[in-house]
XYZ file of C-alpha atoms in Angstrom:
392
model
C 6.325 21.121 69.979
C 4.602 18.893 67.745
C 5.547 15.711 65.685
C 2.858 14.588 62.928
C 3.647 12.667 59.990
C 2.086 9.630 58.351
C 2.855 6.210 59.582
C 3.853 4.909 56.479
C 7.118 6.676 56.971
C 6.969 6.650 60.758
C 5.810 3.191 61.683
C 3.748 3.662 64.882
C 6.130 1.853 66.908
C 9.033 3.872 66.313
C 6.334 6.341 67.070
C 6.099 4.951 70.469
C 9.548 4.199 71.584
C 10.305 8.130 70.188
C 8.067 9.288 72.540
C 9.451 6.812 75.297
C 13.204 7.164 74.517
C 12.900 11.252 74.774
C 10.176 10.832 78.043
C 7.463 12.686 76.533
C 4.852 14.408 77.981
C 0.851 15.200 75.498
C -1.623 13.506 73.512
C -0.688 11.449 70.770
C -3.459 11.244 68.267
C -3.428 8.658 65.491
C -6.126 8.671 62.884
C -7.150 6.078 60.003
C -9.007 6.304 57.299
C -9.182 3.226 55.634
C -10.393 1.797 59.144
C -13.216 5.057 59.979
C -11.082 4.856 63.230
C -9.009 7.021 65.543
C -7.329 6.523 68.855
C -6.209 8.760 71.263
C -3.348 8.345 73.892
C -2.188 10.448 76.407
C 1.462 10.336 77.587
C 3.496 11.270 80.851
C 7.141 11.162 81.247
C 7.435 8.660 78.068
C 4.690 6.324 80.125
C 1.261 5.665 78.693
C -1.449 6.573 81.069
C -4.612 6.739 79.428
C -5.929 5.620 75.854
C -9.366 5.634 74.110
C -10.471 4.564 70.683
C -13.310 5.636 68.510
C -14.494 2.082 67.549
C -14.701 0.711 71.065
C -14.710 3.714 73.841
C -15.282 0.755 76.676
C -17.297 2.768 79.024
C -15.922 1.471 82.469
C -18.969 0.397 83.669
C -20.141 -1.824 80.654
C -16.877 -3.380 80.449
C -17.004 -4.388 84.515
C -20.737 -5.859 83.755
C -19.345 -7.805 80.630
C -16.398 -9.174 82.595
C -18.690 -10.340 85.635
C -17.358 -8.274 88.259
C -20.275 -6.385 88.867
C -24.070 -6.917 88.285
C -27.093 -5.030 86.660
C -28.746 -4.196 90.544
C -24.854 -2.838 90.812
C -24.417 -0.427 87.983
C -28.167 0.839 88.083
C -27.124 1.982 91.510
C -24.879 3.910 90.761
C -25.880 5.313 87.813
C -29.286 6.492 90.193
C -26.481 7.824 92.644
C -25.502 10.269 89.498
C -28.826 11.194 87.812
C -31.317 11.511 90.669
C -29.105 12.683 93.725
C -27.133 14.168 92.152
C -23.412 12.899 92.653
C -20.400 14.153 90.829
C -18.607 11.163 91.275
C -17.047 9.116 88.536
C -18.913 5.610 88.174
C -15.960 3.717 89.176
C -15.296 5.614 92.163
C -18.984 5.095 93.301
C -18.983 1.438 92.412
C -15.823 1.118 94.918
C -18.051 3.551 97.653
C -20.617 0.964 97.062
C -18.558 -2.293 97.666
C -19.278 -2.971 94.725
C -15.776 -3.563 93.590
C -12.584 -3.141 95.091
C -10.139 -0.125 93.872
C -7.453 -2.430 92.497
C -10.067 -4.336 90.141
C -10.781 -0.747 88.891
C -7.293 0.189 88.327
C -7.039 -3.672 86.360
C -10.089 -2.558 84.264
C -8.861 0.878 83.241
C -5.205 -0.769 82.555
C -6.861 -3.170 80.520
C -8.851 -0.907 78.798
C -5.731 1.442 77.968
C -3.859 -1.920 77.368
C -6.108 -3.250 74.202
C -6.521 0.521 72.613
C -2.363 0.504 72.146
C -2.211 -2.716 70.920
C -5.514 -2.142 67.790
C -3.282 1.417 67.463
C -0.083 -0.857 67.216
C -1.174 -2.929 64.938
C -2.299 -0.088 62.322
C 0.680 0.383 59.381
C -1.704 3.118 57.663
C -2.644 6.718 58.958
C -1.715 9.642 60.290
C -0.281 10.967 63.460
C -0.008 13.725 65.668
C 1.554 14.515 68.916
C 1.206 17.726 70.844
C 3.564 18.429 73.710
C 2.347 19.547 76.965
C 1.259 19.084 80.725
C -2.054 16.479 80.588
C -4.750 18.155 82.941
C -8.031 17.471 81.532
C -8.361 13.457 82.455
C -10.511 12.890 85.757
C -8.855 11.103 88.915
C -9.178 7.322 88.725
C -9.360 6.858 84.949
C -5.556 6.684 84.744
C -2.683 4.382 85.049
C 0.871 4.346 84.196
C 1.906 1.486 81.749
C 5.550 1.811 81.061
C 5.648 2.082 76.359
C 8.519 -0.384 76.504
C 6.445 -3.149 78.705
C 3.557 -2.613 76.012
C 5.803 -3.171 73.024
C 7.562 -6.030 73.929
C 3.523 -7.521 74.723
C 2.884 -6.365 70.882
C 5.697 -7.964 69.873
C 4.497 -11.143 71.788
C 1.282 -10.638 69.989
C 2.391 -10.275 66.575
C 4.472 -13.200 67.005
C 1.613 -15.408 68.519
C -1.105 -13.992 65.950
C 1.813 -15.491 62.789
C 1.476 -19.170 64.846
C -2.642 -18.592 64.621
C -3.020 -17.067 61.369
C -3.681 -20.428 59.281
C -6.726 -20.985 61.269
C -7.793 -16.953 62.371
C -6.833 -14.678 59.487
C -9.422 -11.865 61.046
C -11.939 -11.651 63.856
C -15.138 -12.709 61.522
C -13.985 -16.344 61.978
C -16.954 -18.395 63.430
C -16.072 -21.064 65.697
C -18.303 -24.119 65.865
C -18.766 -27.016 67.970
C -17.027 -30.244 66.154
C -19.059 -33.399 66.380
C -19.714 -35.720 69.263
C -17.536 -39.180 68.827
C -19.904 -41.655 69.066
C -18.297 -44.059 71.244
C -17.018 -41.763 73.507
C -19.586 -38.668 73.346
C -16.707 -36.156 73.685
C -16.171 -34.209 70.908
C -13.362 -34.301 68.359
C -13.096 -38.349 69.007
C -11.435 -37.101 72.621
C -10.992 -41.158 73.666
C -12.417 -41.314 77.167
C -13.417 -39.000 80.362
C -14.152 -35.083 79.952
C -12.533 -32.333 79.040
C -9.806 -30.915 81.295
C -10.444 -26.442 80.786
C -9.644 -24.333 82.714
C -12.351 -22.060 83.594
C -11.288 -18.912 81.452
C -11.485 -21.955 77.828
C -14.649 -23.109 79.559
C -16.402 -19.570 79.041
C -15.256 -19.164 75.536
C -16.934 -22.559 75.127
C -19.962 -21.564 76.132
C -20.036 -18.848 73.403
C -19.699 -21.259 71.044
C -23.296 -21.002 69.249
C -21.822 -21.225 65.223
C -23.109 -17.473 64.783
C -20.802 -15.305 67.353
C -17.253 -14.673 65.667
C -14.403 -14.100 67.218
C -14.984 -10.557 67.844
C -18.342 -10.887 69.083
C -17.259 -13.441 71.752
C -14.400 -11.225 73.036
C -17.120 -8.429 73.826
C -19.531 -9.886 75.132
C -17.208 -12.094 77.307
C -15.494 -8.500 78.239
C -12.183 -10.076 77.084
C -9.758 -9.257 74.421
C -10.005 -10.155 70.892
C -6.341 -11.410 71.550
C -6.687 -13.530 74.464
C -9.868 -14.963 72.913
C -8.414 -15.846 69.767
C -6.144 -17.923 71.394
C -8.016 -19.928 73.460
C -10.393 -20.819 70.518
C -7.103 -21.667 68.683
C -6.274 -24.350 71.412
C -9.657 -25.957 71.593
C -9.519 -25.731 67.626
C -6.421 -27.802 67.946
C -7.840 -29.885 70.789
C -10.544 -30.663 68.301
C -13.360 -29.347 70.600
C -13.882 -26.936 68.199
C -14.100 -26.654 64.341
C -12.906 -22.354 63.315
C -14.500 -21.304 59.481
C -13.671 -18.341 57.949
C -17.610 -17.562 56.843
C -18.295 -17.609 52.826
C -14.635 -19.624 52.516
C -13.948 -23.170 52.492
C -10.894 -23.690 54.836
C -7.489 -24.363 52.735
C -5.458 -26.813 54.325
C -1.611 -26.215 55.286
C -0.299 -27.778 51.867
C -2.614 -25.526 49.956
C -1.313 -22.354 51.769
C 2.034 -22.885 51.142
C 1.358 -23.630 47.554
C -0.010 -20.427 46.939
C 2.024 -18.307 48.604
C 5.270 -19.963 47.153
C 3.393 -19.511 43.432
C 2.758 -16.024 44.581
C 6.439 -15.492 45.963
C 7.858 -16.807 42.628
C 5.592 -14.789 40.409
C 6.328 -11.492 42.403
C 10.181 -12.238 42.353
C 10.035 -13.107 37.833
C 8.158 -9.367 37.870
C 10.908 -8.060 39.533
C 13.259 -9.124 37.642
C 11.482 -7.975 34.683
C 11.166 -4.881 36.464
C 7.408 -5.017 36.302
C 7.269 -3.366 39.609
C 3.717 -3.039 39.554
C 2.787 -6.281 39.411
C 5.542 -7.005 41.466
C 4.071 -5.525 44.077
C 0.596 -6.309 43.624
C 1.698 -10.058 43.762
C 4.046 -9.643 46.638
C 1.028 -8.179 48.757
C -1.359 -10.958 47.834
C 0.910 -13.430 49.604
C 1.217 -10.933 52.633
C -2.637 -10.673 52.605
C -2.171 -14.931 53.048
C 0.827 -14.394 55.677
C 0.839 -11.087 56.974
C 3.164 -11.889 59.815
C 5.833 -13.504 57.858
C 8.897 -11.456 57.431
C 10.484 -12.733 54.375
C 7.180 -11.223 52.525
C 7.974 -7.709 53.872
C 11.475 -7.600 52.962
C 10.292 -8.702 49.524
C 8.165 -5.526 49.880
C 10.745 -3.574 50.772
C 12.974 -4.709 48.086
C 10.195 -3.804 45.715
C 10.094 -0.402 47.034
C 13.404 0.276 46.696
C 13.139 -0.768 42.747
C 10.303 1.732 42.786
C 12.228 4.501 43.913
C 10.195 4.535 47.063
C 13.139 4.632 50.345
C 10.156 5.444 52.872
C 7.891 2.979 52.007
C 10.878 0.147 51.929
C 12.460 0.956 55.695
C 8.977 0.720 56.892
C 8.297 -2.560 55.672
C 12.271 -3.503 56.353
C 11.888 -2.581 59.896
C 8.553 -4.740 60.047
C 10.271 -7.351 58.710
C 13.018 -7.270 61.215
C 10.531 -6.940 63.954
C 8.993 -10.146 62.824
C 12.134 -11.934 62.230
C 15.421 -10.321 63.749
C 17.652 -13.352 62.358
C 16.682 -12.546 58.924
C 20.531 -11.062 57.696
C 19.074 -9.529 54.209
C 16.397 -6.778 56.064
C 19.566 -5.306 58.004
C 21.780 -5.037 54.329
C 18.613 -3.671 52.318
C 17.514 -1.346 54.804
C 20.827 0.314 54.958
C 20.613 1.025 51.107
C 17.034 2.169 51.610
C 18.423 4.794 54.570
C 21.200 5.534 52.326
C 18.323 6.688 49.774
C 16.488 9.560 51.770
C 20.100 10.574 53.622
C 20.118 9.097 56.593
C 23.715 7.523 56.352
C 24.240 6.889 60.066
C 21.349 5.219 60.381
C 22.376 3.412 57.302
C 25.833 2.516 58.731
C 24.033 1.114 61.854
C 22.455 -1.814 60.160
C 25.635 -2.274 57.980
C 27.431 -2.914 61.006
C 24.578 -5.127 62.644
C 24.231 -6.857 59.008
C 27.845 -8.055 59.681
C 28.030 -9.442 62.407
C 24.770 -11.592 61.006
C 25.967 -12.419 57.398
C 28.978 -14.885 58.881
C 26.309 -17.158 59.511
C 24.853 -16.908 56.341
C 26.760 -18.092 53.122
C 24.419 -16.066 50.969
C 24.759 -12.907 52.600
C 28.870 -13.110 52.889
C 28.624 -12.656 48.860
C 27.568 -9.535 49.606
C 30.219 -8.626 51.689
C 32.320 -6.530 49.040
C 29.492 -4.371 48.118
C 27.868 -3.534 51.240
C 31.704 -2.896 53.009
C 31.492 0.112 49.872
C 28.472 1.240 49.884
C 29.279 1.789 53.802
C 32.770 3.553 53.311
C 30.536 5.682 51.406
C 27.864 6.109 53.885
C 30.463 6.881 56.579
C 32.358 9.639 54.850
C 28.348 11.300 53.979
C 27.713 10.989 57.855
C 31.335 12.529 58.727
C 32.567 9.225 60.655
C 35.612 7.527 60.169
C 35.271 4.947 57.377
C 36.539 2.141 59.505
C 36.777 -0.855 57.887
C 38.047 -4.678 58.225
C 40.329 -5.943 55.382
């Protein structure tokens, strides 16, 4: 059986826990255009247990040179050991013939490999996707791992929620990072006061890439790393003041200057939708997301735009985004029911009714709401054929 659909009304990680929740077993392809990318992950039991991507295949013997863990005299071994004698071996399973490596760093490579695949695929919100049910028999021994889905989102979540902290200083992976200037009376750099720095030796290697002409990106693959981890560590020595990030061809805004513009942007996008200019609504409301894309509040203003729009789809996805980013913010759970309600999914609807009350007591805003919503939910109830039970 297949399931296909485009992610804008199937975010990819209700994609993912779909797949987990009924214990799948295929190839889930997911394709985007407006990245020239496509990934492909293969599935067992609901468990992820091998992944590749267009833009970065990681050939496993590359990836174990760029990490360190083997050397140039290594691979050219045993790629000799394939072309001129002959052996059908997989690379990795000669490397670990050869001593070269042990068969748990393998299995750590290929996990990582699969790892940083679903978490680029996680973090797409446009596309289209496919999944094709069936036994997986075409993948060779040794290239596979199983990953449990609901370990990897809860480490995407992690992400996200650790990329919305970096954000002000790494909007995207063309940041350059440059070395900030030697104090001059005590030759550290960023005016450190006294002795040397105290790295450890994974922020020591990113240091060393440090030239003012890698990015962010570039570092992460030549360091065999991912862009994730990398990003973070240059975040902490930006912070440290070892290091000084710029966003090339932009003059770095400080934190005052952000907020300005995204609360000018915020304001303008709420006045249009009040006017009911939704178009301009909406192109305002995704400027400031462009500025903050990790900020909740900005996709439940998306979603609420939506819903004006007479758009339902487009509005739960960016309601459910907003609740993954923020799942204390009370008005996602009441708008998202009305935007359920709207393409006839009233139990669904009546879910995040309920969950919105037991969150809008804490909120003196939201308890003006009660009323309506407690309606609009009778409502919902008697279209889903469940008991409209509610409190006085």
């Amino acid at each position: 059986m297949a399931i296909e659909g485009p992610l804008r009304e199937l975010g990819i990680h209700d994609v993912f826990q779909l797949l987990d929740l009924s214990r799948k077993t295929g190839v889930l392809r997911v394709n985007s255009e407006l990245r020239h990318n496509a990934g492909t992950l293969y599935f067992e039991a609901g468990a992820i247990i091998f992944a590749e991507i267009r833009s970065n295949p990681h050939p496993l013997g590359a990836a174990l040179l760029r990490a360190g863990k083997i050397t140039e005299a290594d691979l050219d071994r045993a790629r000799d050991m394939q072309e001129r004698l002959g052996d059908k071996r997989r690379l990795g399973d000669i490397l670990v013939s050869l001593g070269a490596i042990t068969a748990r760093e393998r299995q750590r490579q290929v996990r990582f490999q699969i790892e940083e695949v679903v978490f680029e695929v996680m973090s797409w919100r446009e596309g289209y996707f496919s999944f094709t049910d069936g036994a997986v028999t075409d993948l060779p021994s040794g290239t596979t791992v199983r990953i449990p889905t609901e370990a990897l989102l809860m480490e995407g979540a992690r992400r996200i929620d650790e990329w919305s902290r970096m954000e002000s200083r790494i909007p995207h992976l063309g940041v350059v990072p440059t070395l900030a200037p030697l104090d001059k009376n005590s030759g550290a750099a960023g005016g450190g006061g006294g002795g040397g720095l105290d790295l450890l030796p994974a922020e020591w290697e990113t240091l060393a890439m440090v030239d003012g002409r890698r990015d962010v990106r570039t570092i992460a693959r030549e360091l065999g790393r991912s862009d994730f981890e990398v990003a973070k560590t240059l975040f902490g020595l930006d912070s440290a003041g070892v290091i000084i990030l710029t966003d090339s061809g932009t003059v770095q805004r400080d934190g005052a200057t952000l907020h300005g513009d995204l609360a000018e942007l915020v304001a303008r996008a709420e006045d249009a939708l009040d006017r009911r200019d939704l178009e301009l609504a909406r192109a305002t409301a995704q400027q400031a997301a462009a500025l903050r894309p990790h900020d909740g509040v900005l996709h439940l203003l998306l979603g609420r735009i939506s819903i004006a729009a007479g758009r339902p789809v487009e509005a739960a996805e960016q309601l459910r985004r907003a609740q993954r980013l923020d799942p204390l913010l009370v008005a996602a759970y009441r708008v998202l029911g009305y935007a359920l309600v709207a393409t006839g999914r009233f139990a669904e609807a009546v879910e995040q009714w309920d969950q919105w009350e037991r969150l809008a007591a804490h909120s003196e805003s939201e308890t003006a709401q009660l009323n309506q919503v407690r309606r609009a939910k009778a409502a919902a109830q008697t279209l889903a054929g469940t008991p409209a039970a509610l409190n006085a």
